[in-house]
Short mmCIF file of N, CA, C and O in Angstrom, two decimals:
data_model
loop_
_atom_site.label_atom_id
_atom_site.label_comp_id
_atom_site.label_asym_id
_atom_site.label_seq_id
_atom_site.Cartn_x
_atom_site.Cartn_y
_atom_site.Cartn_z
N MET A 450 1.05 -24.81 46.21
CA MET A 450 1.28 -23.43 46.08
C MET A 450 1.87 -23.25 44.55
O MET A 450 2.80 -23.85 44.49
N ALA A 451 1.35 -22.96 43.30
CA ALA A 451 1.22 -23.38 42.45
C ALA A 451 2.72 -21.87 42.00
O ALA A 451 2.34 -20.82 42.47
N GLN A 452 3.21 -22.28 41.12
CA GLN A 452 4.13 -21.35 40.45
C GLN A 452 3.96 -20.46 39.52
O GLN A 452 2.90 -20.94 38.87
N ALA A 453 4.54 -19.20 39.51
CA ALA A 453 3.94 -18.42 39.09
C ALA A 453 4.48 -18.72 37.27
O ALA A 453 5.43 -19.48 37.09
N ASP A 454 3.92 -18.36 36.36
CA ASP A 454 4.46 -18.76 34.87
C ASP A 454 4.84 -17.64 34.30
O ASP A 454 3.88 -16.62 33.52
N ILE A 455 5.92 -17.05 34.82
CA ILE A 455 6.51 -15.91 34.23
C ILE A 455 7.21 -16.08 32.81
O ILE A 455 7.89 -17.16 33.23
N ARG A 456 6.85 -15.31 32.09
CA ARG A 456 8.00 -15.42 31.02
C ARG A 456 8.44 -14.25 30.20
O ARG A 456 7.87 -13.24 30.60
N GLN A 457 9.51 -14.33 29.79
CA GLN A 457 10.48 -12.76 29.94
C GLN A 457 10.98 -13.07 28.60
O GLN A 457 11.36 -13.83 28.43
N TYR A 458 10.59 -11.69 27.91
CA TYR A 458 11.62 -11.87 26.47
C TYR A 458 12.05 -10.62 26.68
O TYR A 458 12.49 -9.56 27.19
N GLU A 459 13.57 -10.84 25.38
CA GLU A 459 14.33 -9.77 25.49
C GLU A 459 14.78 -9.79 23.80
O GLU A 459 15.09 -11.01 23.16
N VAL A 460 15.07 -8.61 23.64
CA VAL A 460 15.05 -8.16 22.13
C VAL A 460 16.47 -6.86 22.42
O VAL A 460 15.99 -6.03 23.56
N GLN A 461 17.57 -6.95 21.68
CA GLN A 461 18.27 -5.95 21.47
C GLN A 461 18.29 -5.29 19.96
O GLN A 461 17.67 -5.84 19.60
N ALA A 462 18.66 -3.77 20.05
CA ALA A 462 18.53 -2.97 18.92
C ALA A 462 20.03 -2.13 19.23
O ALA A 462 20.10 -1.88 20.42
N ALA A 463 20.59 -1.75 18.17
CA ALA A 463 21.66 -1.27 18.02
C ALA A 463 22.02 -0.37 16.36
O ALA A 463 21.46 -0.73 15.62
N SER A 464 22.51 0.61 16.77
CA SER A 464 22.54 1.85 15.39
C SER A 464 23.66 0.57 14.57
O SER A 464 24.39 0.09 15.25
N THR A 465 23.32 1.44 13.38
CA THR A 465 24.59 0.83 12.55
C THR A 465 25.36 2.16 12.07
O THR A 465 25.30 3.13 12.41
N GLY A 466 25.98 1.53 10.71
CA GLY A 466 26.77 3.15 10.29
C GLY A 466 25.55 3.51 9.35
O GLY A 466 26.18 4.57 8.74
N VAL A 467 24.91 3.09 9.42
CA VAL A 467 23.71 4.03 8.30
C VAL A 467 22.61 5.15 9.48
O VAL A 467 22.27 4.03 10.14
N PHE A 468 22.39 6.14 9.50
CA PHE A 468 21.76 6.83 9.94
C PHE A 468 20.14 6.52 10.05
O PHE A 468 19.78 6.35 8.94
N GLY A 469 19.92 6.05 10.88
CA GLY A 469 18.31 5.60 11.06
C GLY A 469 18.17 4.31 10.69
O GLY A 469 16.77 4.01 10.49
N ARG A 470 19.11 3.08 10.49
CA ARG A 470 19.00 1.66 10.35
C ARG A 470 19.41 1.13 11.97
O ARG A 470 20.69 1.32 11.94
N VAL A 471 18.49 0.41 12.01
CA VAL A 471 18.72 -0.52 13.32
C VAL A 471 18.68 -2.06 12.68
O VAL A 471 17.97 -2.57 12.08
N LEU A 472 19.82 -2.41 13.78
CA LEU A 472 20.09 -4.03 14.02
C LEU A 472 19.33 -4.08 14.88
O LEU A 472 19.92 -4.27 15.77
N CYS A 473 18.52 -5.17 14.53
CA CYS A 473 17.43 -6.02 15.80
C CYS A 473 18.24 -7.42 16.06
O CYS A 473 18.59 -8.10 14.95
N ASP A 474 17.86 -7.99 17.44
CA ASP A 474 18.33 -9.38 17.55
C ASP A 474 17.14 -9.67 18.57
O ASP A 474 16.74 -9.34 19.55
N ALA A 475 16.80 -10.73 18.61
CA ALA A 475 15.69 -11.94 19.17
C ALA A 475 16.20 -13.02 19.27
O ALA A 475 16.36 -13.96 17.73
N ARG A 476 16.53 -13.34 20.40
CA ARG A 476 17.11 -14.84 20.58
C ARG A 476 18.37 -15.15 19.82
O ARG A 476 19.06 -14.20 19.61
N ASN A 477 18.04 -15.66 18.22
CA ASN A 477 18.89 -15.98 17.47
C ASN A 477 18.78 -15.50 16.01
O ASN A 477 19.02 -15.81 15.43
N HIS A 478 18.04 -14.71 16.00
CA HIS A 478 16.95 -14.53 14.34
C HIS A 478 17.90 -12.52 14.69
O HIS A 478 17.65 -11.57 15.78
N HIS A 479 18.21 -12.27 13.58
CA HIS A 479 18.33 -10.45 13.52
C HIS A 479 17.48 -9.95 12.29
O HIS A 479 17.44 -10.81 11.21
N PHE A 480 17.23 -9.26 12.18
CA PHE A 480 16.57 -8.33 11.37
C PHE A 480 17.03 -6.50 11.28
O PHE A 480 17.55 -6.52 12.82
N ILE A 481 17.03 -6.17 10.33
CA ILE A 481 16.80 -4.89 10.16
C ILE A 481 15.59 -3.73 10.08
O ILE A 481 14.87 -4.76 9.98
N VAL A 482 15.67 -2.91 10.97
CA VAL A 482 14.47 -1.91 10.93
C VAL A 482 14.91 -0.03 10.39
O VAL A 482 16.03 -0.13 10.98
N ASP A 483 14.55 -0.07 9.63
CA ASP A 483 14.51 1.59 9.56
C ASP A 483 13.79 2.52 9.83
O ASP A 483 12.37 2.29 9.61
N GLY A 484 14.24 3.65 10.45
CA GLY A 484 13.13 4.63 10.68
C GLY A 484 12.54 5.26 9.17
O GLY A 484 13.12 5.22 8.30
N PRO A 485 11.19 6.07 9.26
CA PRO A 485 10.59 6.23 8.04
C PRO A 485 11.68 7.36 7.21
O PRO A 485 12.28 8.49 8.04
N GLU A 486 11.46 7.43 5.98
CA GLU A 486 12.06 8.56 5.27
C GLU A 486 11.51 9.88 5.50
O GLU A 486 12.41 10.74 5.57
N GLN A 487 10.61 10.21 7.13
CA GLN A 487 10.30 11.62 6.74
C GLN A 487 10.91 11.74 8.29
O GLN A 487 10.92 13.49 8.13
N ASN A 488 11.75 11.05 8.82
CA ASN A 488 12.85 11.37 9.53
C ASN A 488 13.95 11.22 9.06
O ASN A 488 15.11 11.71 10.11
N GLY A 489 14.38 11.22 7.76
CA GLY A 489 15.56 11.61 7.62
C GLY A 489 16.38 10.36 7.61
O GLY A 489 17.24 10.19 7.08
N CYS A 490 15.73 8.89 7.30
CA CYS A 490 16.16 7.40 8.00
C CYS A 490 15.73 6.50 6.38
O CYS A 490 15.27 7.67 5.63
N PRO A 491 16.45 5.69 6.34
CA PRO A 491 16.40 5.18 5.20
C PRO A 491 14.78 4.71 4.19
O PRO A 491 14.60 4.95 3.21
N GLY A 492 14.23 4.43 5.39
CA GLY A 492 12.71 4.07 4.97
C GLY A 492 12.39 3.04 3.95
O GLY A 492 11.60 2.63 3.16
N GLU A 493 13.84 1.71 4.08
CA GLU A 493 13.72 0.90 2.83
C GLU A 493 13.51 -0.84 3.47
O GLU A 493 12.78 -1.47 3.13
N GLU A 494 13.27 -0.58 5.00
CA GLU A 494 12.82 -1.89 5.53
C GLU A 494 11.49 -1.52 6.52
O GLU A 494 11.11 -0.34 6.48
N ILE A 495 11.34 -2.50 6.91
CA ILE A 495 10.50 -2.16 7.89
C ILE A 495 10.68 -1.39 8.68
O ILE A 495 11.37 -1.04 9.33
N THR A 496 9.42 -0.30 9.51
CA THR A 496 9.86 0.60 10.42
C THR A 496 9.30 0.43 11.57
O THR A 496 8.68 -0.37 12.06
N PRO A 497 9.58 1.00 12.81
CA PRO A 497 9.56 0.57 14.03
C PRO A 497 7.70 0.88 14.71
O PRO A 497 7.28 -0.04 15.03
N ALA A 498 7.46 1.62 13.67
CA ALA A 498 5.98 1.71 13.77
C ALA A 498 5.30 0.19 13.49
O ALA A 498 3.88 0.04 13.92
N GLU A 499 5.71 -0.08 11.85
CA GLU A 499 5.16 -1.51 11.45
C GLU A 499 5.39 -2.62 12.20
O GLU A 499 5.00 -3.56 12.70
N VAL A 500 7.06 -2.59 13.18
CA VAL A 500 7.02 -3.66 13.92
C VAL A 500 6.01 -3.62 14.82
O VAL A 500 5.65 -4.69 15.45
N PHE A 501 5.78 -2.70 15.98
CA PHE A 501 5.07 -2.82 16.47
C PHE A 501 3.55 -3.27 16.36
O PHE A 501 2.70 -3.97 17.11
N LEU A 502 3.07 -2.85 15.31
CA LEU A 502 1.92 -3.17 14.61
C LEU A 502 1.48 -4.94 14.54
O LEU A 502 0.94 -5.14 14.93
N ALA A 503 2.99 -5.12 13.60
CA ALA A 503 3.18 -6.70 13.45
C ALA A 503 3.01 -7.32 14.75
O ALA A 503 2.43 -8.34 14.74
N GLY A 504 3.57 -7.05 16.00
CA GLY A 504 3.37 -7.80 16.96
C GLY A 504 2.17 -7.62 17.63
O GLY A 504 1.74 -9.02 17.93
N VAL A 505 1.32 -6.49 17.97
CA VAL A 505 -0.04 -6.99 18.11
C VAL A 505 -0.93 -7.46 16.94
O VAL A 505 -1.72 -8.41 17.36
N ALA A 506 -0.59 -7.53 15.43
CA ALA A 506 -1.52 -8.65 14.66
C ALA A 506 -1.04 -10.16 15.23
O ALA A 506 -1.94 -10.90 15.01
N CYS A 507 0.19 -10.06 15.40
CA CYS A 507 0.55 -11.84 15.61
C CYS A 507 -0.05 -11.89 16.94
O CYS A 507 -0.35 -13.11 16.80
N CYS A 508 0.54 -11.51 17.82
CA CYS A 508 -0.62 -11.75 18.71
C CYS A 508 -1.83 -12.21 18.85
O CYS A 508 -2.46 -13.03 19.45
N GLY A 509 -2.74 -11.65 18.26
CA GLY A 509 -4.08 -11.71 17.84
C GLY A 509 -4.38 -13.04 17.23
O GLY A 509 -5.23 -13.54 17.72
N VAL A 510 -3.52 -13.43 16.29
CA VAL A 510 -3.67 -14.58 15.18
C VAL A 510 -3.39 -16.14 16.37
O VAL A 510 -4.34 -16.75 16.31
N GLU A 511 -2.76 -15.38 17.07
CA GLU A 511 -1.81 -16.32 17.83
C GLU A 511 -3.01 -16.85 18.73
O GLU A 511 -3.14 -17.91 19.46
N LEU A 512 -3.14 -15.67 20.19
CA LEU A 512 -4.50 -16.06 20.98
C LEU A 512 -5.96 -16.11 20.42
O LEU A 512 -6.35 -17.46 21.38
N MET A 513 -6.23 -16.33 19.42
CA MET A 513 -7.41 -16.98 18.82
C MET A 513 -7.22 -18.09 18.49
O MET A 513 -8.26 -19.16 18.99
N GLN A 514 -6.02 -18.82 18.30
CA GLN A 514 -5.60 -19.81 17.91
C GLN A 514 -5.62 -20.64 19.29
O GLN A 514 -6.36 -21.93 19.32
N VAL A 515 -4.86 -20.24 19.99
CA VAL A 515 -5.03 -20.51 20.98
C VAL A 515 -6.41 -20.87 21.68
O VAL A 515 -6.66 -21.82 22.46
N LEU A 516 -7.22 -19.72 22.26
CA LEU A 516 -8.41 -19.90 22.46
C LEU A 516 -9.47 -21.07 22.05
O LEU A 516 -9.61 -21.55 22.31
N ALA A 517 -9.48 -21.23 20.46
CA ALA A 517 -10.20 -21.90 19.70
C ALA A 517 -9.73 -23.72 19.80
O ALA A 517 -10.69 -23.95 20.38
N LYS A 518 -8.64 -23.89 20.29
CA LYS A 518 -7.83 -24.86 20.49
C LYS A 518 -8.53 -25.36 21.82
O LYS A 518 -9.03 -26.02 22.23
N SER A 519 -8.07 -24.51 22.40
CA SER A 519 -8.58 -24.43 24.03
C SER A 519 -10.26 -24.93 24.31
O SER A 519 -10.64 -25.85 24.93
N GLU A 520 -11.33 -24.63 23.38
CA GLU A 520 -12.55 -24.57 23.70
C GLU A 520 -12.80 -25.23 22.38
O GLU A 520 -14.12 -25.42 22.48
N GLY A 521 -11.92 -26.28 21.60
CA GLY A 521 -12.60 -27.04 20.77
C GLY A 521 -13.65 -26.77 19.88
O GLY A 521 -14.47 -27.02 19.05
N ILE A 522 -12.84 -25.21 19.32
CA ILE A 522 -13.89 -24.78 18.02
C ILE A 522 -12.69 -24.48 16.82
O ILE A 522 -11.83 -24.30 17.10
N PRO A 523 -13.60 -25.19 15.61
CA PRO A 523 -12.70 -25.54 14.92
C PRO A 523 -12.60 -24.72 13.77
O PRO A 523 -12.67 -24.56 12.76
N LEU A 524 -11.57 -23.77 14.27
CA LEU A 524 -11.17 -22.32 13.29
C LEU A 524 -9.95 -22.90 12.73
O LEU A 524 -8.77 -23.48 12.84
N LYS A 525 -10.22 -22.66 11.29
CA LYS A 525 -9.17 -23.15 10.49
C LYS A 525 -8.18 -22.36 9.89
O LYS A 525 -7.24 -22.98 9.65
N ALA A 526 -8.75 -21.08 9.99
CA ALA A 526 -7.64 -20.10 9.22
C ALA A 526 -8.15 -18.40 10.09
O ALA A 526 -9.11 -18.85 10.65
N ILE A 527 -7.37 -17.58 10.14
CA ILE A 527 -7.35 -16.43 11.01
C ILE A 527 -6.57 -15.49 10.17
O ILE A 527 -5.36 -15.73 10.30
N ASP A 528 -7.03 -14.30 9.65
CA ASP A 528 -6.02 -13.28 9.53
C ASP A 528 -6.61 -11.75 10.16
O ASP A 528 -7.96 -11.79 9.85
N VAL A 529 -5.44 -11.26 10.62
CA VAL A 529 -5.74 -9.62 11.00
C VAL A 529 -5.38 -8.90 10.55
O VAL A 529 -3.60 -8.70 10.23
N SER A 530 -6.16 -7.86 10.43
CA SER A 530 -5.41 -6.62 9.73
C SER A 530 -5.53 -5.81 10.85
O SER A 530 -6.24 -5.36 11.58
N ILE A 531 -4.33 -4.87 10.92
CA ILE A 531 -4.19 -3.61 11.64
C ILE A 531 -3.63 -2.53 11.09
O ILE A 531 -3.12 -2.31 10.27
N ARG A 532 -4.36 -1.42 11.80
CA ARG A 532 -3.79 0.04 10.83
C ARG A 532 -3.65 0.65 12.32
O ARG A 532 -4.66 1.05 13.23
N GLY A 533 -2.76 2.13 12.28
CA GLY A 533 -3.05 2.62 13.15
C GLY A 533 -2.61 4.28 12.04
O GLY A 533 -1.81 3.84 11.37
N THR A 534 -2.57 4.76 12.90
CA THR A 534 -2.78 6.54 12.56
C THR A 534 -2.54 7.00 13.30
O THR A 534 -2.37 7.51 14.67
N MET A 535 -0.87 7.93 12.58
CA MET A 535 -0.67 9.10 13.80
C MET A 535 -0.59 10.68 13.29
O MET A 535 -0.43 10.82 11.60
N ASP A 536 -1.68 10.87 13.40
CA ASP A 536 -2.27 12.43 13.09
C ASP A 536 -1.10 13.68 13.57
O ASP A 536 -1.48 13.71 14.65
N ARG A 537 -0.19 13.95 13.22
CA ARG A 537 0.90 15.01 13.52
C ARG A 537 0.45 16.12 13.92
O ARG A 537 0.92 17.05 14.43
N SER A 538 -0.33 16.36 12.93
CA SER A 538 -1.32 17.60 13.67
C SER A 538 -2.52 18.15 14.87
O SER A 538 -2.58 18.62 15.00
N ARG A 539 -2.37 16.72 15.25
CA ARG A 539 -3.15 16.21 16.54
C ARG A 539 -2.81 15.93 17.68
O ARG A 539 -2.83 14.44 17.76
N PRO A 540 -1.30 15.87 17.75
CA PRO A 540 -0.29 14.85 18.37
C PRO A 540 -1.57 14.54 20.04
O PRO A 540 -1.81 15.83 20.49
N VAL A 541 -1.10 13.01 20.59
CA VAL A 541 -1.71 12.41 21.72
C VAL A 541 -1.13 13.49 22.68
O VAL A 541 -1.40 13.76 23.43
N ARG A 542 0.65 13.31 22.52
CA ARG A 542 0.95 14.47 23.20
C ARG A 542 2.07 15.08 22.84
O ARG A 542 2.83 14.63 21.38
N PRO A 543 2.74 16.23 23.63
CA PRO A 543 3.41 17.28 22.38
C PRO A 543 5.20 16.69 22.44
O PRO A 543 5.66 17.32 21.49
N ASP A 544 5.53 15.57 23.34
CA ASP A 544 6.84 15.45 23.44
C ASP A 544 7.24 14.30 22.43
O ASP A 544 8.43 13.79 22.59
N VAL A 545 6.44 12.90 22.19
CA VAL A 545 6.53 11.51 21.34
C VAL A 545 5.59 11.74 20.40
O VAL A 545 4.68 11.88 20.34
N ALA A 546 5.96 10.83 19.70
CA ALA A 546 4.48 10.73 18.49
C ALA A 546 3.90 9.66 18.82
O ALA A 546 4.77 7.92 19.21
N LEU A 547 2.93 9.41 18.59
CA LEU A 547 1.80 8.36 19.48
C LEU A 547 1.05 7.88 17.93
O LEU A 547 0.59 9.06 17.56
N PHE A 548 0.31 6.67 18.14
CA PHE A 548 -1.02 6.65 17.00
C PHE A 548 -1.66 7.23 17.75
O PHE A 548 -2.56 7.10 19.08
N ASN A 549 -2.75 7.99 16.91
CA ASN A 549 -3.86 8.53 16.90
C ASN A 549 -5.03 7.53 17.47
O ASN A 549 -5.98 7.31 18.19
N SER A 550 -5.30 6.39 16.58
CA SER A 550 -5.76 5.03 16.61
C SER A 550 -5.03 4.14 16.07
O SER A 550 -4.73 4.06 15.56
N VAL A 551 -6.00 3.12 16.75
CA VAL A 551 -5.12 2.06 15.96
C VAL A 551 -6.84 1.06 16.09
O VAL A 551 -7.18 1.26 16.95
N GLY A 552 -6.90 0.30 14.52
CA GLY A 552 -7.38 -0.78 14.26
C GLY A 552 -7.55 -1.82 13.68
O GLY A 552 -6.74 -1.88 13.97
N LEU A 553 -8.26 -2.71 14.18
CA LEU A 553 -8.01 -4.21 13.95
C LEU A 553 -9.39 -5.00 13.31
O LEU A 553 -10.27 -4.47 13.95
N ARG A 554 -8.78 -5.56 12.64
CA ARG A 554 -10.19 -6.40 12.02
C ARG A 554 -9.66 -7.85 11.98
O ARG A 554 -8.10 -7.95 11.19
N PHE A 555 -10.39 -9.26 12.10
CA PHE A 555 -10.16 -10.19 12.36
C PHE A 555 -11.42 -10.91 11.31
O PHE A 555 -12.29 -10.68 11.19
N LYS A 556 -10.24 -12.22 10.70
CA LYS A 556 -11.38 -12.86 9.33
C LYS A 556 -10.81 -13.88 10.01
O LYS A 556 -10.12 -14.21 9.64
N MET A 557 -12.13 -14.70 10.17
CA MET A 557 -11.64 -16.24 10.56
C MET A 557 -12.53 -16.94 9.46
O MET A 557 -13.66 -16.84 9.18
N SER A 558 -12.11 -18.60 9.18
CA SER A 558 -12.96 -19.37 8.68
C SER A 558 -12.83 -20.73 9.47
O SER A 558 -12.44 -20.83 10.26
N GLY A 559 -13.80 -21.31 8.78
CA GLY A 559 -14.61 -23.04 9.63
C GLY A 559 -15.31 -22.35 10.72
O GLY A 559 -15.39 -23.45 11.20
N ILE A 560 -15.22 -21.78 11.00
CA ILE A 560 -16.04 -21.16 11.88
C ILE A 560 -17.14 -20.85 11.89
O ILE A 560 -17.62 -19.21 10.76
N ASN A 561 -18.57 -20.56 12.71
CA ASN A 561 -19.42 -19.89 12.03
C ASN A 561 -20.02 -18.38 13.21
O ASN A 561 -19.27 -17.81 14.27
N ASP A 562 -20.87 -17.62 12.79
CA ASP A 562 -20.61 -15.93 13.46
C ASP A 562 -20.82 -16.25 15.24
O ASP A 562 -19.87 -15.37 15.59
N GLN A 563 -21.61 -16.61 15.83
CA GLN A 563 -21.63 -17.03 16.96
C GLN A 563 -20.22 -17.76 17.63
O GLN A 563 -19.55 -16.99 18.66
N GLN A 564 -19.55 -18.71 16.91
CA GLN A 564 -18.21 -19.19 17.64
C GLN A 564 -17.08 -17.78 17.48
O GLN A 564 -16.50 -17.33 18.65
N ALA A 565 -17.57 -17.26 16.27
CA ALA A 565 -16.70 -15.82 16.16
C ALA A 565 -16.57 -14.62 16.75
O ALA A 565 -15.79 -14.26 17.94
N LYS A 566 -17.39 -14.91 17.72
CA LYS A 566 -17.94 -13.80 18.63
C LYS A 566 -17.90 -14.39 20.02
O LYS A 566 -17.15 -13.16 20.83
N HIS A 567 -18.10 -15.19 20.47
CA HIS A 567 -17.29 -15.89 21.40
C HIS A 567 -16.46 -15.76 21.59
O HIS A 567 -15.31 -15.58 22.93
N LEU A 568 -15.13 -16.08 20.72
CA LEU A 568 -13.86 -15.94 20.52
C LEU A 568 -13.50 -14.62 21.08
O LEU A 568 -12.53 -14.07 21.22
#
């Protein structure tokens, strides 16, 4: 019987002495996240929404690289752009802020259109 391939990830986030500024730790990496200015936060560092979108975009890049490699597709480079829109006048839910829409754009080089569509 094959063992399950279980992966677990852990990140910590803690308040700092500055309202709306958060210290994050992932393994031995540390970074600062600021809430947006619209919430009365500093807005000087990357925001939680941007961290979320960056994670999705990074996953898209890495996933396409892994798929291309496993299928012998000669992907040279990939760029992923992601845009999320929050329309506070049309909330998805009244109790939390959520993206109304999220769109991704993949730009790949080194492969033809058919290979790109396959990936």
